[in-house]
Amino acid sequence: MNVFQRITIIAMCLMTPMLAFSQTGVGTKKPKGAKQLFDGSRKMLDQKWTYWEGPRFKAALPIKWEIVRDPVDKGTAMNSNDPAAAGGLYGAADIVTKEEFRDFRLHVEFLIQEAGGNSGVYLQNRYEIQILDGDYGDHGLAAIINEHIPTVQAYNGLGKWNAYDINFKAARFKEGKLVEKARVTIYFNGKKIHEDKSISQVWGGPNSGQDGGNDGGKGITDRPGGIKLQAEGHNVLYRNIWIKATDLGEMGTDF
């Protein structure tokens, strides 16, 4: 074996974990070291999630999100249409993971059942990645809400499963002061739609998420946060949610 062959083999070995890590899209299974946050079961919903008790909280445990039959594939999913959030009362019955995170890789699958269906995935219970049928813009589907529009329209459509694959880096602080904003890279149904974008603030006020009431949402703190799913009185389903905690150090989020 010559030197070139040896270098090639070493390079392939080094690349293999990254290729596995970079798999995206509907049906992607959790990699080694990741935690399943929702597997379709009532048991895992109650075990790993709770209501977010923000200023507008109106629900009561146990969680009222129903476990329903998957309308496309075998198995089950959960429906975000909590009665306490009827009429789009966000913050009234949102659910959040009991565990909190800093840097992470997240996979979330969702299905919107009716036109105009609305929900959202919140990173660290702060930064919303929008779920909204029929809208494209800075408040539309797959937007980093109010800040970044997706570069590609990759929506599979009503009644079909969609997937967000997210690599997130938490805001950095030094001596209690913010020195680097949070950053994120997102794939939507296997297509890259946001590449290493910074996120400035929490939008929507105190009813929206953690730090939403601090300096109009700009007062980000160093506290980690859970993954939150928004109830807005619509039939938006979720399944196959997993997370892998990471430490990106000085690196960006692109993958």
mmCIF file of N, CA and C in Angstrom, residues 185-235:
data_model
loop_
_atom_site.group_PDB
_atom_site.id
_atom_site.type_symbol
_atom_site.label_atom_id
_atom_site.label_comp_id
_atom_site.label_asym_id
_atom_site.label_seq_id
_atom_site.Cartn_x
_atom_site.Cartn_y
_atom_site.Cartn_z
ATOM 1 N N THR A 185 -28.130 26.398 11.481
ATOM 2 C CA THR A 185 -28.244 25.899 10.116
ATOM 3 C C THR A 185 -29.427 24.947 10.077
ATOM 4 N N ILE A 186 -30.262 25.060 9.040
ATOM 5 C CA ILE A 186 -31.483 24.245 8.968
ATOM 6 C C ILE A 186 -31.639 23.625 7.589
ATOM 7 N N TYR A 187 -31.976 22.321 7.591
ATOM 8 C CA TYR A 187 -32.411 21.627 6.382
ATOM 9 C C TYR A 187 -33.912 21.385 6.507
ATOM 10 N N PHE A 188 -34.642 21.592 5.397
ATOM 11 C CA PHE A 188 -36.078 21.351 5.345
ATOM 12 C C PHE A 188 -36.319 20.288 4.279
ATOM 13 N N ASN A 189 -36.790 19.131 4.719
ATOM 14 C CA ASN A 189 -36.996 17.998 3.808
ATOM 15 C C ASN A 189 -35.749 17.706 2.976
ATOM 16 N N GLY A 190 -34.608 17.753 3.647
ATOM 17 C CA GLY A 190 -33.337 17.403 3.022
ATOM 18 C C GLY A 190 -32.668 18.506 2.231
ATOM 19 N N LYS A 191 -33.283 19.687 2.160
ATOM 20 C CA LYS A 191 -32.702 20.803 1.420
ATOM 21 C C LYS A 191 -32.266 21.899 2.391
ATOM 22 N N LYS A 192 -31.061 22.381 2.203
ATOM 23 C CA LYS A 192 -30.554 23.428 3.100
ATOM 24 C C LYS A 192 -31.286 24.733 2.827
ATOM 25 N N ILE A 193 -31.887 25.301 3.876
ATOM 26 C CA ILE A 193 -32.661 26.535 3.694
ATOM 27 C C ILE A 193 -32.091 27.711 4.496
ATOM 28 N N HIS A 194 -31.289 27.415 5.513
ATOM 29 C CA HIS A 194 -30.619 28.465 6.299
ATOM 30 C C HIS A 194 -29.206 27.976 6.605
ATOM 31 N N GLU A 195 -28.204 28.769 6.276
ATOM 32 C CA GLU A 195 -26.822 28.360 6.518
ATOM 33 C C GLU A 195 -26.148 29.292 7.522
ATOM 34 N N ASP A 196 -25.907 28.775 8.701
ATOM 35 C CA ASP A 196 -25.168 29.467 9.758
ATOM 36 C C ASP A 196 -25.667 30.904 9.965
ATOM 37 N N LYS A 197 -26.978 31.029 10.158
ATOM 38 C CA LYS A 197 -27.591 32.342 10.357
ATOM 39 C C LYS A 197 -27.593 32.722 11.840
ATOM 40 N N SER A 198 -27.329 33.983 12.117
ATOM 41 C CA SER A 198 -27.420 34.481 13.493
ATOM 42 C C SER A 198 -28.875 34.806 13.819
ATOM 43 N N ILE A 199 -29.223 34.726 15.100
ATOM 44 C CA ILE A 199 -30.579 35.044 15.554
ATOM 45 C C ILE A 199 -30.472 36.134 16.612
ATOM 46 N N SER A 200 -31.189 37.213 16.405
ATOM 47 C CA SER A 200 -31.005 38.404 17.238
ATOM 48 C C SER A 200 -31.778 38.371 18.551
ATOM 49 N N GLN A 201 -33.014 37.826 18.527
ATOM 50 C CA GLN A 201 -33.844 38.011 19.709
ATOM 51 C C GLN A 201 -34.996 37.016 19.765
ATOM 52 N N VAL A 202 -35.745 37.077 20.847
ATOM 53 C CA VAL A 202 -37.009 36.357 20.995
ATOM 54 C C VAL A 202 -38.104 37.281 20.468
ATOM 55 N N TRP A 203 -38.971 36.757 19.595
ATOM 56 C CA TRP A 203 -40.062 37.556 19.033
ATOM 57 C C TRP A 203 -41.390 37.111 19.634
ATOM 58 N N GLY A 204 -42.316 38.037 19.757
ATOM 59 C CA GLY A 204 -43.656 37.692 20.233
ATOM 60 C C GLY A 204 -43.931 38.054 21.672
ATOM 61 N N GLY A 205 -42.966 38.660 22.344
ATOM 62 C CA GLY A 205 -43.187 39.101 23.714
ATOM 63 C C GLY A 205 -43.098 37.992 24.745
ATOM 64 N N PRO A 206 -43.445 38.281 25.989
ATOM 65 C CA PRO A 206 -43.298 37.313 27.077
ATOM 66 C C PRO A 206 -44.136 36.058 26.915
ATOM 67 N N ASN A 207 -45.227 36.115 26.134
ATOM 68 C CA ASN A 207 -46.053 34.926 25.915
ATOM 69 C C ASN A 207 -45.415 33.946 24.940
ATOM 70 N N SER A 208 -44.359 34.380 24.274
ATOM 71 C CA SER A 208 -43.754 33.567 23.225
ATOM 72 C C SER A 208 -42.744 32.561 23.754
ATOM 73 N N GLY A 209 -41.881 32.986 24.670
ATOM 74 C CA GLY A 209 -40.857 32.068 25.150
ATOM 75 C C GLY A 209 -39.925 32.705 26.148
ATOM 76 N N GLN A 210 -38.949 31.937 26.547
ATOM 77 C CA GLN A 210 -37.951 32.372 27.529
ATOM 78 C C GLN A 210 -37.248 33.647 27.052
ATOM 79 N N ASP A 211 -37.117 34.627 27.920
ATOM 80 C CA ASP A 211 -36.497 35.927 27.663
ATOM 81 C C ASP A 211 -37.328 36.828 26.755
ATOM 82 N N GLY A 212 -38.541 36.402 26.377
ATOM 83 C CA GLY A 212 -39.369 37.239 25.515
ATOM 84 C C GLY A 212 -39.766 38.557 26.150
ATOM 85 N N GLY A 213 -39.781 38.609 27.478
ATOM 86 C CA GLY A 213 -40.140 39.838 28.179
ATOM 87 C C GLY A 213 -38.948 40.665 28.600
ATOM 88 N N ASN A 214 -37.736 40.243 28.239
ATOM 89 C CA ASN A 214 -36.526 40.988 28.615
ATOM 90 C C ASN A 214 -36.121 41.953 27.505
ATOM 91 N N ASP A 215 -36.224 43.236 27.758
ATOM 92 C CA ASP A 215 -35.810 44.260 26.799
ATOM 93 C C ASP A 215 -36.421 44.006 25.430
ATOM 94 N N GLY A 216 -37.724 43.742 25.413
ATOM 95 C CA GLY A 216 -38.427 43.516 24.154
ATOM 96 C C GLY A 216 -37.959 42.282 23.407
ATOM 97 N N GLY A 217 -37.409 41.316 24.141
ATOM 98 C CA GLY A 217 -36.908 40.092 23.517
ATOM 99 C C GLY A 217 -35.436 40.118 23.178
ATOM 100 N N LYS A 218 -34.806 41.270 23.337
ATOM 101 C CA LYS A 218 -33.372 41.388 23.036
ATOM 102 C C LYS A 218 -32.492 41.013 24.219
ATOM 103 N N GLY A 219 -33.084 40.890 25.404
ATOM 104 C CA GLY A 219 -32.306 40.615 26.614
ATOM 105 C C GLY A 219 -32.070 39.132 26.817
ATOM 106 N N ILE A 220 -31.350 38.518 25.896
ATOM 107 C CA ILE A 220 -31.059 37.090 25.975
ATOM 108 C C ILE A 220 -30.167 36.811 27.182
ATOM 109 N N THR A 221 -30.485 35.746 27.905
ATOM 110 C CA THR A 221 -29.679 35.344 29.056
ATOM 111 C C THR A 221 -28.905 34.070 28.726
ATOM 112 N N ASP A 222 -28.032 33.677 29.651
ATOM 113 C CA ASP A 222 -27.155 32.524 29.433
ATOM 114 C C ASP A 222 -27.790 31.210 29.882
ATOM 115 N N ARG A 223 -29.047 31.216 30.236
ATOM 116 C CA ARG A 223 -29.698 29.994 30.675
ATOM 117 C C ARG A 223 -29.975 29.076 29.479
ATOM 118 N N PRO A 224 -29.697 27.774 29.589
ATOM 119 C CA PRO A 224 -30.111 26.858 28.524
ATOM 120 C C PRO A 224 -31.634 26.791 28.464
ATOM 121 N N GLY A 225 -32.172 26.095 27.479
ATOM 122 C CA GLY A 225 -33.627 26.016 27.357
ATOM 123 C C GLY A 225 -34.051 24.735 26.666
ATOM 124 N N GLY A 226 -35.318 24.400 26.828
ATOM 125 C CA GLY A 226 -35.856 23.185 26.229
ATOM 126 C C GLY A 226 -36.304 23.397 24.794
ATOM 127 N N ILE A 227 -36.653 22.307 24.152
ATOM 128 C CA ILE A 227 -37.286 22.366 22.832
ATOM 129 C C ILE A 227 -38.778 22.531 23.068
ATOM 130 N N LYS A 228 -39.358 23.564 22.500
ATOM 131 C CA LYS A 228 -40.782 23.826 22.708
ATOM 132 C C LYS A 228 -41.542 23.665 21.401
ATOM 133 N N LEU A 229 -42.750 23.113 21.501
ATOM 134 C CA LEU A 229 -43.663 22.990 20.367
ATOM 135 C C LEU A 229 -44.902 23.815 20.682
ATOM 136 N N GLN A 230 -45.356 24.566 19.707
ATOM 137 C CA GLN A 230 -46.406 25.556 19.933
ATOM 138 C C GLN A 230 -47.800 25.002 19.633
ATOM 139 N N ALA A 231 -48.724 25.258 20.542
ATOM 140 C CA ALA A 231 -50.145 24.971 20.328
ATOM 141 C C ALA A 231 -50.831 26.262 19.900
ATOM 142 N N GLU A 232 -51.489 26.233 18.736
ATOM 143 C CA GLU A 232 -52.190 27.431 18.255
ATOM 144 C C GLU A 232 -53.621 27.108 17.839
ATOM 145 N N GLY A 233 -54.149 25.986 18.327
ATOM 146 C CA GLY A 233 -55.518 25.640 17.997
ATOM 147 C C GLY A 233 -55.687 25.053 16.607
ATOM 148 N N HIS A 234 -54.620 24.442 16.077
ATOM 149 C CA HIS A 234 -54.661 23.844 14.747
ATOM 150 C C HIS A 234 -54.239 22.382 14.813
ATOM 151 N N ASN A 235 -54.677 21.603 13.823
ATOM 152 C CA ASN A 235 -54.313 20.191 13.762
ATOM 153 C C ASN A 235 -52.975 20.024 13.049
#
